[in-house]
Every structure is written in C-alpha cells, then in structure tokens.
Amino acid sequence: MHSTLSDVFISHPIHIPLSNLPDFTSLRHLPDSYTWTPKDDLLFSASSSDESLPFIDLSDPHVATRVGHACTTWGAFQIKNHGVPSRLLDDIEFLTGSLFRLPVHRKLKAARREDGISGYGVARIASFFNKQMWSEGFTVIGSPLDDFHKLWPRQHLKYCKIIQEYEEHMQKLAAKLMWLALGSLGVGEKDIEWAGPISDFQGAQAAIQLNHYPICPEPDRAMGLAAHTDSTLMTILYQNNTAGLDQIGSRGEAFL
C-alpha cells in the first residue's frame, strides 16, 4: 500500500500543547524546560569537524559522479548553479520573516492540530526529547490558502503565490538531484516506475518547512533543533546567512 507524507504525519501525531509555546521575544532568561545538557542530547557537546560538505556545481559535466561520491561518503552536499532564481529565494525569506514576526496570538490562529499536517507549531521531533527546542516552525503540505488567510486576511494571495512558485522550483530541483544520484548507481528512467510517466516525480508528495530560531538569552545552553535524521527521501535546505541551526535566523526546507 502506498503511503503519502500526509499519511505518515497523521499517524504520528505530536502530543505537545501549543499553548506551551512562549513569546520568545519577551523572555530575558532561559527557562529550565529549554535548558539542554549533554545528557539531553548525546551530540549537544560534540565538537565540530574541520571538514566541510562537498560543494557541487550542477553545470559540471561530471556532476553525476560527484553527486554519487558525495552521497556515499557524506549523505549530503552543497550545490550551486541550481537554477532557482535569487529573486524567489529573497521572496521566500521575506515570507518567512513576515510570518514569524507576527504576534504569537496571530500565529496560533494557524496552529497545527496534534493529528494535523500543516500549520504553525514545534518541530515534529520535539516529542522525542525531554527538553524543548528554541525554535518555531510552519509546515506547508498542499495549499496554504486557509492557513495564510488566517495570518494575513488581506495579503494571503501574495504569500500563497510565493509558496506555489517555490514548491514548483523545489520539485524540479529534487527531480534533477534524484536522477543524478540514481544515475551514479547506473539506474535509468526505465528502471523506476514510481518516478511518473515523464520521470519528474510529480506523484511524490512534498512538504515545505519554514523554521525560525529567535534570539536566545543563553544560546550556549539552548538547542535550536536537536540532531536528527529526516524520514523523507530527500531534503533540500535553503542556506541563508544564518551560521547554524541553533542560532538566530530562519530556514526554508523542502522535503520529498
């Protein structure tokens, strides 16, 4: 039986009341529930490596080989010449900033239900940890029209258009990266029926995850997002000027 991303999210609800989410901007001291120690996360105090992720130019004639090597040695890589317009990346960052700057009571109007798949809330991995993470997020699966109308009654269509265009570009990029990875293994389009009739993976369900890491009064003792492995087939992370996932800033992710 074929399960979609929505099926998985619905069958694994998040049992964390959103009423517990604080107004991060009003806190001057780190609450105990947000204070992490090594026993809360084994990787919390792990030293960072001097090595850096492979950087791959998608216009390189040997790109498939480079992607294959990065997948087998790292499981992740950075890319350039990806074809996503910089104007669109500016738009999605503007949308993310506009969303998370809203007052908490406004954001909660579009809160994700425990068994829901879209909306405002905490990270889905939060229920696996004893401590809370210094971050907030917004998940988009399908049309964000209803949720965005609750957030921006007069401007929701403008923001919906940005999400739609961003998702279209992420789907195209994901399909390209998928075929590069499969090609490095000698797998061709005729070998993968679930890629769709024109091999564009349009039958696969995608999610857009917007994350925000507010200014923290004690960042050395807090965790923005705990170490984890995404349960989806592929994650594309838009890398902005934020130095790390546990520091101030916002990120946009697309899951396939």
XYZ file of C-alpha atoms in Angstrom:
256
model
C 0.000 0.000 0.000
C 1.372 3.415 -0.969
C 1.596 5.884 1.932
C 1.906 9.613 1.422
C 3.761 12.075 3.623
C 0.383 13.220 4.929
C -0.486 9.651 5.980
C 2.747 9.384 7.944
C 2.275 12.730 9.705
C -1.336 11.939 10.620
C -0.429 8.510 12.009
C 2.319 10.022 14.193
C 0.714 12.999 15.989
C 2.690 15.472 18.103
C 1.477 15.448 21.715
C 2.796 18.869 22.741
C 0.214 21.571 23.561
C 0.942 24.686 21.518
C -0.317 26.731 24.456
C 3.097 25.980 25.996
C 4.883 27.902 23.247
C 6.335 31.082 24.750
C 6.672 34.535 23.282
C 10.407 34.174 22.650
C 10.883 37.937 22.307
C 9.684 38.555 25.873
C 11.992 36.085 27.637
C 15.119 37.514 29.275
C 16.234 34.265 30.921
C 16.323 30.728 29.582
C 13.550 28.623 31.189
C 14.578 25.280 32.654
C 12.409 23.476 30.107
C 14.636 24.949 27.355
C 17.983 24.340 29.085
C 19.909 21.460 27.481
C 22.804 19.419 28.854
C 24.816 16.583 27.262
C 22.501 14.007 28.857
C 19.546 15.520 26.983
C 21.248 15.060 23.612
C 24.405 12.997 23.109
C 25.539 15.333 20.313
C 24.888 18.525 22.278
C 28.544 18.952 23.311
C 30.125 17.168 20.357
C 32.994 19.056 18.762
C 32.543 20.211 15.201
C 34.647 18.760 12.396
C 37.096 20.820 10.360
C 35.827 19.075 7.232
C 33.190 20.758 5.103
C 30.419 19.370 2.944
C 31.226 18.749 -0.734
C 30.374 21.713 -2.959
C 28.978 20.614 -6.326
C 28.431 22.707 -9.444
C 25.351 21.330 -11.212
C 26.733 22.612 -14.533
C 29.826 20.397 -14.141
C 29.959 17.712 -16.907
C 30.939 15.164 -14.236
C 28.163 16.190 -11.860
C 26.585 12.704 -11.610
C 29.875 11.187 -10.468
C 30.395 13.959 -7.917
C 26.848 13.613 -6.568
C 27.272 9.852 -6.275
C 30.546 10.227 -4.365
C 29.021 12.814 -2.015
C 26.021 10.557 -1.339
C 28.179 7.551 -0.473
C 30.726 9.445 1.650
C 28.642 12.172 3.280
C 24.976 11.686 2.502
C 24.726 15.439 1.946
C 26.257 18.135 -0.260
C 26.012 21.813 -1.196
C 25.132 22.932 -4.714
C 25.473 25.955 -6.968
C 24.082 26.781 -10.419
C 20.846 25.121 -9.289
C 18.580 27.289 -11.427
C 16.419 28.653 -8.607
C 16.062 32.436 -9.125
C 17.700 34.550 -6.411
C 14.598 36.749 -6.532
C 12.488 33.770 -5.436
C 14.888 32.946 -2.589
C 14.586 36.561 -1.436
C 10.797 36.204 -1.597
C 10.690 33.030 0.490
C 12.998 34.596 3.079
C 10.777 37.686 3.175
C 7.696 35.485 3.662
C 9.387 33.519 6.453
C 10.456 36.674 8.254
C 6.992 38.217 7.893
C 5.344 35.096 9.290
C 7.492 34.688 12.382
C 7.423 38.398 13.208
C 3.671 38.126 13.754
C 2.467 38.191 17.378
C 2.100 34.752 18.965
C -1.692 35.023 19.159
C -1.812 35.646 15.388
C 0.429 32.682 14.590
C -1.666 30.425 16.817
C -4.677 31.138 14.589
C -2.997 28.827 12.076
C -1.752 26.315 14.660
C -1.199 22.752 13.508
C -3.506 20.243 15.204
C -1.981 17.264 17.036
C -3.025 14.995 14.167
C -2.637 17.725 11.556
C -0.109 18.037 8.761
C 0.122 21.770 8.077
C 0.351 24.952 10.105
C 2.281 26.643 12.899
C 3.920 24.667 15.684
C 7.005 22.967 17.072
C 9.323 20.554 15.266
C 7.884 17.085 14.746
C 10.871 15.552 16.541
C 10.109 17.558 19.712
C 8.081 14.758 21.278
C 11.173 12.508 21.350
C 13.076 14.773 23.753
C 12.638 15.733 27.393
C 13.648 19.351 26.752
C 12.059 21.878 24.443
C 13.845 23.460 21.482
C 14.424 27.164 20.992
C 12.633 27.375 17.654
C 9.261 27.567 15.986
C 8.113 26.306 12.630
C 5.444 26.322 9.966
C 4.680 23.333 7.736
C 3.066 23.607 4.310
C 1.685 20.489 2.613
C -0.673 21.218 -0.239
C -2.272 24.642 -0.488
C -1.545 27.099 2.340
C -4.598 29.197 1.391
C -6.668 28.568 4.535
C -3.768 28.984 6.952
C -2.388 32.072 5.212
C -5.832 33.677 5.174
C -5.894 33.332 8.981
C -2.479 35.002 9.218
C -2.837 37.680 6.526
C -6.544 38.241 5.725
C -5.740 40.890 3.097
C -2.393 39.684 1.764
C -2.685 35.889 1.785
C -2.862 35.513 -2.000
C 0.503 37.229 -2.423
C 2.153 34.830 0.017
C 0.388 31.804 -1.487
C 1.848 32.696 -4.879
C 5.368 32.727 -3.408
C 4.872 29.283 -1.863
C 3.463 27.875 -5.100
C 6.399 29.112 -7.176
C 8.924 27.955 -4.568
C 7.383 24.470 -4.457
C 7.454 24.199 -8.259
C 11.159 25.035 -8.358
C 11.934 22.661 -5.464
C 10.095 19.820 -7.213
C 12.126 20.370 -10.392
C 15.383 20.598 -8.451
C 14.537 17.499 -6.405
C 13.825 15.513 -9.574
C 17.142 16.619 -11.073
C 19.107 15.697 -7.955
C 17.289 12.380 -7.666
C 18.187 11.373 -11.208
C 21.807 12.410 -10.686
C 22.015 10.199 -7.596
C 20.265 7.300 -9.327
C 22.372 7.781 -12.447
C 25.542 7.446 -10.388
C 24.258 3.973 -9.423
C 23.526 3.019 -13.014
C 19.759 3.315 -12.537
C 17.862 4.743 -15.518
C 14.388 6.135 -16.064
C 13.098 2.808 -17.392
C 14.017 1.182 -14.070
C 11.870 3.422 -11.842
C 8.131 3.196 -12.495
C 7.191 5.339 -9.481
C 9.038 8.326 -10.976
C 5.937 9.006 -13.067
C 5.153 8.862 -16.790
C 7.592 11.677 -17.615
C 10.068 10.833 -14.825
C 9.502 14.055 -12.897
C 8.429 12.525 -9.547
C 5.262 14.648 -9.616
C 3.428 11.801 -7.896
C 5.614 12.221 -4.814
C 4.207 14.393 -2.046
C 6.379 17.260 -0.858
C 6.385 19.445 2.238
C 7.826 22.901 2.808
C 9.087 23.530 6.323
C 9.803 27.081 7.475
C 11.880 27.267 10.666
C 12.740 30.223 12.873
C 15.460 30.427 15.538
C 14.829 33.531 17.679
C 17.453 35.486 19.602
C 18.251 33.461 22.717
C 19.364 34.951 26.081
C 21.664 31.957 26.728
C 22.458 30.326 23.369
C 25.237 28.102 24.776
C 22.669 26.310 26.930
C 19.827 26.087 24.408
C 19.102 23.855 21.424
C 17.578 25.279 18.267
C 16.908 21.915 16.654
C 18.255 18.630 18.026
C 20.297 16.293 15.827
C 18.018 14.036 13.817
C 17.574 12.201 10.534
C 14.771 13.325 8.239
C 12.358 10.486 7.466
C 11.752 11.682 3.917
C 13.521 10.587 0.750
C 15.254 13.919 0.156
C 15.627 17.266 1.924
C 16.641 20.478 0.166
C 17.752 23.125 2.643
C 17.948 26.760 1.626
C 21.150 28.040 3.202
C 20.886 31.701 4.101
C 23.300 33.781 6.172
C 22.412 32.023 9.434
C 25.604 30.467 10.786
C 23.940 27.429 12.362
C 20.576 25.865 13.002
C 20.856 26.687 16.700
C 21.429 30.398 16.146
C 19.176 33.310 15.300
C 17.691 33.185 11.855
C 15.204 31.370 9.675
C 15.439 28.493 7.227
C 13.326 27.096 4.443
C 13.312 23.378 3.737
C 11.622 21.268 1.099
C 11.010 17.582 1.761
C 10.237 14.941 -0.871
